[in-house]
CSV table of C-alpha atoms in Angstrom, one decimal:
chain,number,residue,atom,x,y,z
A,1,UNK,CA,0.0,0.0,0.0
A,2,UNK,CA,1.4,3.4,-1.0
A,3,UNK,CA,1.5,5.8,2.0
A,4,UNK,CA,2.7,8.7,-0.2
A,5,UNK,CA,-0.1,10.8,-1.5
A,6,UNK,CA,-0.4,12.4,-4.9
A,7,UNK,CA,-2.9,15.1,-6.0
A,8,UNK,CA,-3.7,15.8,-9.6
A,9,UNK,CA,-1.1,18.5,-9.8
A,10,UNK,CA,2.2,17.1,-10.9
A,11,UNK,CA,2.6,14.5,-8.2
A,12,UNK,CA,2.3,16.9,-5.3
A,13,UNK,CA,0.1,16.8,-2.2
A,14,UNK,CA,-2.5,19.3,-1.3
A,15,UNK,CA,0.1,21.0,0.8
A,16,UNK,CA,2.4,21.1,-2.2
A,17,UNK,CA,4.9,18.5,-1.2
A,18,UNK,CA,6.4,16.2,-3.8
A,19,UNK,CA,6.7,12.5,-3.0
A,20,UNK,CA,10.4,13.0,-2.3
A,21,UNK,CA,9.6,15.8,0.1
A,22,UNK,CA,7.0,13.6,1.9
A,23,UNK,CA,9.7,10.9,2.3
A,24,UNK,CA,12.1,13.5,3.7
A,25,UNK,CA,9.5,14.5,6.3
A,26,UNK,CA,9.0,10.9,7.2
A,27,UNK,CA,12.7,10.4,7.6
A,28,UNK,CA,13.0,13.6,9.7
A,29,UNK,CA,10.1,12.5,12.0
A,30,UNK,CA,11.8,9.1,12.4
A,31,UNK,CA,14.9,10.8,13.7
A,32,UNK,CA,12.9,12.9,16.1
A,33,UNK,CA,11.2,9.8,17.5
A,34,UNK,CA,14.4,7.9,18.3
A,35,UNK,CA,14.7,4.2,19.0
A,36,UNK,CA,12.3,2.0,20.9
A,37,UNK,CA,13.1,-1.5,22.2
A,38,UNK,CA,9.5,-2.8,22.1
A,39,UNK,CA,8.9,-5.0,19.0
A,40,UNK,CA,5.3,-3.9,19.0
A,41,UNK,CA,6.2,-0.2,18.9
A,42,UNK,CA,8.9,-0.8,16.2
A,43,UNK,CA,6.1,-2.4,14.1
A,44,UNK,CA,3.8,0.5,14.8
A,45,UNK,CA,6.4,3.0,13.6
A,46,UNK,CA,6.2,2.1,10.0
A,47,UNK,CA,6.6,4.7,7.3
A,48,UNK,CA,2.8,4.5,6.6
A,49,UNK,CA,2.1,5.2,10.2
A,50,UNK,CA,4.5,8.1,10.3
A,51,UNK,CA,2.8,9.5,7.2
A,52,UNK,CA,-0.6,9.4,8.8
A,53,UNK,CA,0.6,11.3,11.8
A,54,UNK,CA,2.3,13.9,9.6
A,55,UNK,CA,-0.9,14.4,7.5
A,56,UNK,CA,-2.9,14.8,10.7
A,57,UNK,CA,-0.5,17.7,11.6
A,58,UNK,CA,-0.3,19.2,8.1
A,59,UNK,CA,3.2,17.8,7.6
A,60,UNK,CA,4.6,19.7,10.6
A,61,UNK,CA,7.4,17.4,11.9
A,62,UNK,CA,7.5,18.9,15.4
A,63,UNK,CA,3.8,18.7,16.0
A,64,UNK,CA,3.6,15.2,14.5
A,65,UNK,CA,6.5,14.1,16.7
A,66,UNK,CA,4.7,15.3,19.8
A,67,UNK,CA,1.5,13.6,18.7
A,68,UNK,CA,3.2,10.3,17.9
A,69,UNK,CA,5.3,10.2,21.1
A,70,UNK,CA,2.0,10.6,23.0
A,71,UNK,CA,0.5,7.7,21.0
A,72,UNK,CA,3.5,5.5,21.6
A,73,UNK,CA,3.3,6.2,25.3
A,74,UNK,CA,-0.4,5.3,25.2
A,75,UNK,CA,0.3,2.0,23.3
A,76,UNK,CA,3.1,1.0,25.7
A,77,UNK,CA,0.6,1.4,28.6
A,78,UNK,CA,-2.6,0.1,26.9
A,79,UNK,CA,-1.0,-2.7,24.8
A,80,UNK,CA,-3.8,-2.8,22.2
A,81,UNK,CA,-2.0,-5.6,20.3
A,82,UNK,CA,-2.4,-7.9,23.4
A,83,UNK,CA,-6.2,-7.5,23.8
A,84,UNK,CA,-8.0,-10.8,22.8
A,85,UNK,CA,-11.6,-11.9,22.5
A,86,UNK,CA,-11.7,-13.4,26.0
A,87,UNK,CA,-10.8,-10.0,27.4
A,88,UNK,CA,-13.8,-8.2,25.9
A,89,UNK,CA,-16.3,-11.0,25.2
A,90,UNK,CA,-18.9,-9.6,27.7
A,91,UNK,CA,-18.7,-6.2,26.1
A,92,UNK,CA,-19.6,-7.7,22.7
A,93,UNK,CA,-22.7,-9.6,23.8
A,94,UNK,CA,-25.3,-7.2,22.5
A,95,UNK,CA,-23.6,-6.2,19.3
A,96,UNK,CA,-23.0,-2.6,20.3
A,97,UNK,CA,-19.9,-2.6,18.2
A,98,UNK,CA,-19.0,-5.2,15.5
A,99,UNK,CA,-17.2,-5.4,12.2
A,100,UNK,CA,-19.5,-5.9,9.3
A,101,UNK,CA,-18.9,-8.9,7.1
A,102,UNK,CA,-18.8,-6.6,4.0
A,103,UNK,CA,-16.7,-3.6,3.0
A,104,UNK,CA,-17.9,-0.4,1.3
A,105,UNK,CA,-17.3,0.3,-2.4
A,106,UNK,CA,-13.9,1.7,-1.6
A,107,UNK,CA,-12.7,-1.4,0.2
A,108,UNK,CA,-12.9,0.2,3.6
A,109,UNK,CA,-13.7,-1.9,6.6
A,110,UNK,CA,-17.1,-1.1,8.2
A,111,UNK,CA,-17.6,-0.9,11.9
A,112,UNK,CA,-21.2,-0.9,13.0
A,113,UNK,CA,-21.9,0.9,16.3
A,114,UNK,CA,-25.2,0.6,18.2
A,115,UNK,CA,-24.8,2.8,21.3
A,116,UNK,CA,-28.4,2.2,22.3
A,117,UNK,CA,-27.4,-1.4,23.1
A,118,UNK,CA,-24.8,-0.5,25.7
A,119,UNK,CA,-24.6,-3.3,28.3
A,120,UNK,CA,-21.9,-2.4,30.7
A,121,UNK,CA,-21.0,0.5,33.0
A,122,UNK,CA,-17.2,0.2,33.0
A,123,UNK,CA,-15.6,3.0,30.9
A,124,UNK,CA,-12.4,1.0,30.9
A,125,UNK,CA,-14.0,-2.1,29.5
A,126,UNK,CA,-15.9,-0.1,26.9
A,127,UNK,CA,-12.8,1.7,25.6
A,128,UNK,CA,-10.9,-1.6,25.6
A,129,UNK,CA,-13.6,-3.1,23.3
A,130,UNK,CA,-13.5,-0.1,21.1
A,131,UNK,CA,-9.7,-0.4,20.7
A,132,UNK,CA,-10.0,-4.1,20.1
A,133,UNK,CA,-12.5,-3.4,17.3
A,134,UNK,CA,-10.3,-0.7,15.8
A,135,UNK,CA,-7.2,-3.0,15.8
A,136,UNK,CA,-9.2,-5.8,14.1
A,137,UNK,CA,-10.8,-3.4,11.6
A,138,UNK,CA,-7.3,-2.1,10.6
A,139,UNK,CA,-6.0,-5.6,10.3
A,140,UNK,CA,-8.7,-6.5,7.8
A,141,UNK,CA,-8.2,-3.5,5.5
A,142,UNK,CA,-7.4,-4.3,1.9
A,143,UNK,CA,-3.9,-3.7,0.7
A,144,UNK,CA,-4.8,-0.4,-1.0
A,145,UNK,CA,-6.8,1.1,1.8
A,146,UNK,CA,-6.0,2.5,5.3
A,147,UNK,CA,-9.3,4.0,6.3
A,148,UNK,CA,-12.5,2.6,7.8
A,149,UNK,CA,-16.2,3.6,7.9
A,150,UNK,CA,-18.2,4.0,11.1
A,151,UNK,CA,-21.9,3.2,10.7
A,152,UNK,CA,-23.9,4.2,13.7
A,153,UNK,CA,-27.5,3.0,14.3
A,154,UNK,CA,-29.4,5.0,16.9
A,155,UNK,CA,-32.2,2.5,17.6
A,156,UNK,CA,-33.0,2.5,21.3
A,157,UNK,CA,-30.5,5.3,22.0
A,158,UNK,CA,-31.2,7.8,24.8
A,159,UNK,CA,-29.1,10.5,26.4
A,160,UNK,CA,-28.2,8.1,29.1
A,161,UNK,CA,-26.9,5.5,26.7
A,162,UNK,CA,-23.5,7.1,26.1
A,163,UNK,CA,-21.8,8.8,29.1
A,164,UNK,CA,-20.0,12.0,28.0
A,165,UNK,CA,-16.7,10.7,29.6
A,166,UNK,CA,-16.7,7.6,27.4
A,167,UNK,CA,-17.7,9.7,24.3
A,168,UNK,CA,-14.8,12.1,24.9
A,169,UNK,CA,-12.3,9.3,25.5
A,170,UNK,CA,-13.6,7.6,22.3
A,171,UNK,CA,-12.9,10.8,20.3
A,172,UNK,CA,-9.5,11.2,21.9
A,173,UNK,CA,-8.4,7.6,21.1
A,174,UNK,CA,-9.6,7.9,17.5
A,175,UNK,CA,-8.1,11.3,16.8
A,176,UNK,CA,-4.9,11.1,18.8
A,177,UNK,CA,-3.9,7.4,18.5
A,178,UNK,CA,-5.5,6.4,15.2
A,179,UNK,CA,-5.2,9.6,13.0
A,180,UNK,CA,-6.2,9.4,9.4
A,181,UNK,CA,-8.0,6.0,10.0
A,182,UNK,CA,-11.5,7.3,9.8
A,183,UNK,CA,-12.8,7.8,6.2
A,184,UNK,CA,-16.4,8.4,7.0
A,185,UNK,CA,-18.8,8.3,10.0
A,186,UNK,CA,-22.5,7.9,9.2
A,187,UNK,CA,-25.0,8.8,11.9
A,188,UNK,CA,-28.2,6.9,10.8
A,189,UNK,CA,-31.5,8.2,12.0
A,190,UNK,CA,-30.3,10.1,15.1
A,191,UNK,CA,-33.3,11.1,17.2
A,192,UNK,CA,-34.1,14.8,17.7
A,193,UNK,CA,-32.8,14.7,21.2
A,194,UNK,CA,-29.4,13.8,19.8
A,195,UNK,CA,-29.0,17.4,18.6
A,196,UNK,CA,-28.3,18.6,22.1
A,197,UNK,CA,-25.8,15.8,22.6
A,198,UNK,CA,-24.1,16.6,19.3
A,199,UNK,CA,-23.7,20.3,20.3
A,200,UNK,CA,-21.7,19.1,23.3
A,201,UNK,CA,-19.6,16.6,21.4
A,202,UNK,CA,-18.9,18.6,18.3
A,203,UNK,CA,-16.2,20.9,19.9
A,204,UNK,CA,-14.2,17.7,20.8
A,205,UNK,CA,-13.8,16.9,17.2
A,206,UNK,CA,-11.1,18.5,15.1
A,207,UNK,CA,-12.1,20.2,11.8
A,208,UNK,CA,-11.1,17.3,9.6
A,209,UNK,CA,-13.0,14.7,11.7
A,210,UNK,CA,-16.1,16.9,11.7
A,211,UNK,CA,-16.1,17.0,7.9
A,212,UNK,CA,-16.2,13.2,7.8
A,213,UNK,CA,-19.5,13.0,9.8
A,214,UNK,CA,-22.6,12.6,7.8
A,215,UNK,CA,-26.2,12.6,9.1
A,216,UNK,CA,-28.5,10.2,7.1
A,217,UNK,CA,-32.2,9.8,7.6
A,218,UNK,CA,-34.3,6.9,6.2
A,219,UNK,CA,-37.1,9.3,5.2
A,220,UNK,CA,-34.8,11.8,3.4
A,221,UNK,CA,-34.2,10.7,-0.2
A,222,UNK,CA,-31.2,13.1,-0.6
A,223,UNK,CA,-29.3,11.8,2.5
A,224,UNK,CA,-30.2,8.2,1.5
A,225,UNK,CA,-28.2,8.8,-1.7
A,226,UNK,CA,-25.1,8.8,0.5
A,227,UNK,CA,-25.8,5.1,1.4
A,228,UNK,CA,-26.1,4.1,-2.3
A,229,UNK,CA,-22.9,5.9,-3.2
A,230,UNK,CA,-20.9,4.3,-0.4
A,231,UNK,CA,-22.3,0.8,-0.1
A,232,UNK,CA,-23.5,-2.1,-2.2
A,233,UNK,CA,-27.2,-2.1,-1.2
A,234,UNK,CA,-27.4,-5.9,-1.6
A,235,UNK,CA,-24.7,-6.2,1.1
A,236,UNK,CA,-25.8,-3.4,3.4
A,237,UNK,CA,-27.9,-4.3,6.5
A,238,UNK,CA,-31.6,-3.7,6.2
A,239,UNK,CA,-31.4,-1.6,9.3
A,240,UNK,CA,-29.5,1.0,7.2
A,241,UNK,CA,-31.8,0.8,4.2
A,242,UNK,CA,-30.0,-2.1,2.5
A,243,UNK,CA,-31.3,-5.5,1.4
A,244,UNK,CA,-29.2,-7.7,3.7
A,245,UNK,CA,-31.5,-9.2,6.3
A,246,UNK,CA,-28.7,-10.6,8.4
A,247,UNK,CA,-28.3,-9.4,12.0
A,248,UNK,CA,-25.6,-9.6,14.6
A,249,UNK,CA,-25.2,-13.2,15.9
A,250,UNK,CA,-22.9,-13.4,19.0
A,251,UNK,CA,-21.6,-17.0,18.6
A,252,UNK,CA,-20.7,-16.7,14.9
A,253,UNK,CA,-19.1,-13.3,15.6
A,254,UNK,CA,-17.1,-14.7,18.4
A,255,UNK,CA,-15.7,-17.3,16.1
A,256,UNK,CA,-14.7,-14.7,13.5
A,257,UNK,CA,-12.9,-12.6,16.2
A,258,UNK,CA,-11.1,-15.6,17.6
A,259,UNK,CA,-9.8,-16.3,14.1
A,260,UNK,CA,-8.7,-12.7,13.9
A,261,UNK,CA,-6.9,-13.1,17.2
A,262,UNK,CA,-4.9,-16.1,15.7
A,263,UNK,CA,-4.1,-14.0,12.6
A,264,UNK,CA,-2.9,-11.1,14.7
A,265,UNK,CA,-0.8,-13.4,16.9
A,266,UNK,CA,0.8,-14.8,13.8
A,267,UNK,CA,1.5,-11.3,12.4
A,268,UNK,CA,3.1,-10.2,15.7
A,269,UNK,CA,5.2,-13.4,15.9
A,270,UNK,CA,6.4,-12.8,12.3
A,271,UNK,CA,7.2,-9.2,13.1
A,272,UNK,CA,9.1,-10.2,16.3
A,273,UNK,CA,11.1,-12.8,14.5
A,274,UNK,CA,12.0,-10.3,11.7
A,275,UNK,CA,13.0,-7.6,14.2
A,276,UNK,CA,15.0,-10.1,16.3
A,277,UNK,CA,16.8,-11.3,13.1
A,278,UNK,CA,17.5,-7.8,12.0
A,279,UNK,CA,18.9,-6.9,15.4
A,280,UNK,CA,21.1,-10.0,15.4
A,281,UNK,CA,22.4,-9.1,12.0
A,282,UNK,CA,23.1,-5.6,13.1
A,283,UNK,CA,24.9,-6.8,16.2
A,284,UNK,CA,27.0,-9.2,14.1
A,285,UNK,CA,27.9,-6.4,11.7
A,286,UNK,CA,28.9,-4.2,14.7
A,287,UNK,CA,31.0,-7.1,16.1
A,288,UNK,CA,32.7,-7.6,12.7
A,289,UNK,CA,33.5,-3.9,12.5
A,290,UNK,CA,34.8,-3.9,16.1
A,291,UNK,CA,37.0,-6.9,15.4
A,292,UNK,CA,38.4,-5.4,12.2
A,293,UNK,CA,39.1,-2.1,14.0
A,294,UNK,CA,40.9,-4.0,16.8
A,295,UNK,CA,42.9,-6.0,14.3
A,296,UNK,CA,44.0,-2.9,12.5
A,297,UNK,CA,44.9,-1.1,15.7
A,298,UNK,CA,47.8,-3.5,16.2
A,299,UNK,CA,51.4,-3.2,15.2
A,300,UNK,CA,50.7,-5.0,11.9
A,301,UNK,CA,48.2,-2.4,10.8
A,302,UNK,CA,48.5,-1.7,7.0
A,303,UNK,CA,50.3,1.4,6.0
A,304,UNK,CA,50.1,3.4,2.7
A,305,UNK,CA,53.2,3.3,0.7
A,306,UNK,CA,55.3,6.5,1.1
A,307,UNK,CA,54.5,9.1,-1.5
A,308,UNK,CA,53.5,12.6,-2.0
A,309,UNK,CA,50.1,12.0,-0.2
A,310,UNK,CA,51.6,10.0,2.7
A,311,UNK,CA,51.7,11.6,6.2
A,312,UNK,CA,55.0,11.4,8.0
A,313,UNK,CA,54.9,9.4,11.3
A,314,UNK,CA,55.5,11.4,14.4
A,315,UNK,CA,58.2,10.3,16.8
């Protein structure tokens, strides 16, 4: 997947950076970040990831560095790569968040959110399930795609369904730790009372995130066009105006997620092995250089033949 972005103007970005300049920014950011011993963090600090953080900060290296260091600190503490189905199985029981078994027309993973089906009171558990869902959604993206779609169903939703603390933390995690991962957020049939909640939440969102939020109503033909433009209506859930009658089924979803856990475990094992091998090779190279330097430091070190460019030996 290419993480360098072209516009229609001679291979430059909207900010006017050429592909070479983008790569220079990525290299500069990498130097700012320094080295990390954690294999999980080393895997996280890919060029593609650095590019997303830079884009989120308009290619400002210092601002992107500050943002990414905070994200690394969060990942070291939260360890999202270690969350497995058994850790969040209770949170998933009602289908309040789940990954759809279809993608949108752009190949983006679809996360379905049904906040009206909230079944726990633990903010920690709720955020852990959100992070688990994000990680699995990212893992299932197609090779040429790095963004996802959030599809929110407001059936049974009330003001008490979503505590403001959890909402704010959800926004912070998405914007600060997963920048440039949201492609579109569809709020489907929000009730009138949601307007007051939205006025409170909206200031938490940065400008770019706000632009990605679309309100869609089943009785509004114009807003319904958004669904037809984004989704294959044969695949889309009937709850969102599609023709797919399938609903969330806990046991089958649990099996899917457990398979994802195995895949993610394999991916991390491969990454760890690669990084360990690379480190071993680097250490071996350092050792070889050290041995060579030690050998040449002896009395038998090679000398240039005397000539006009040779330096006289002192003493």
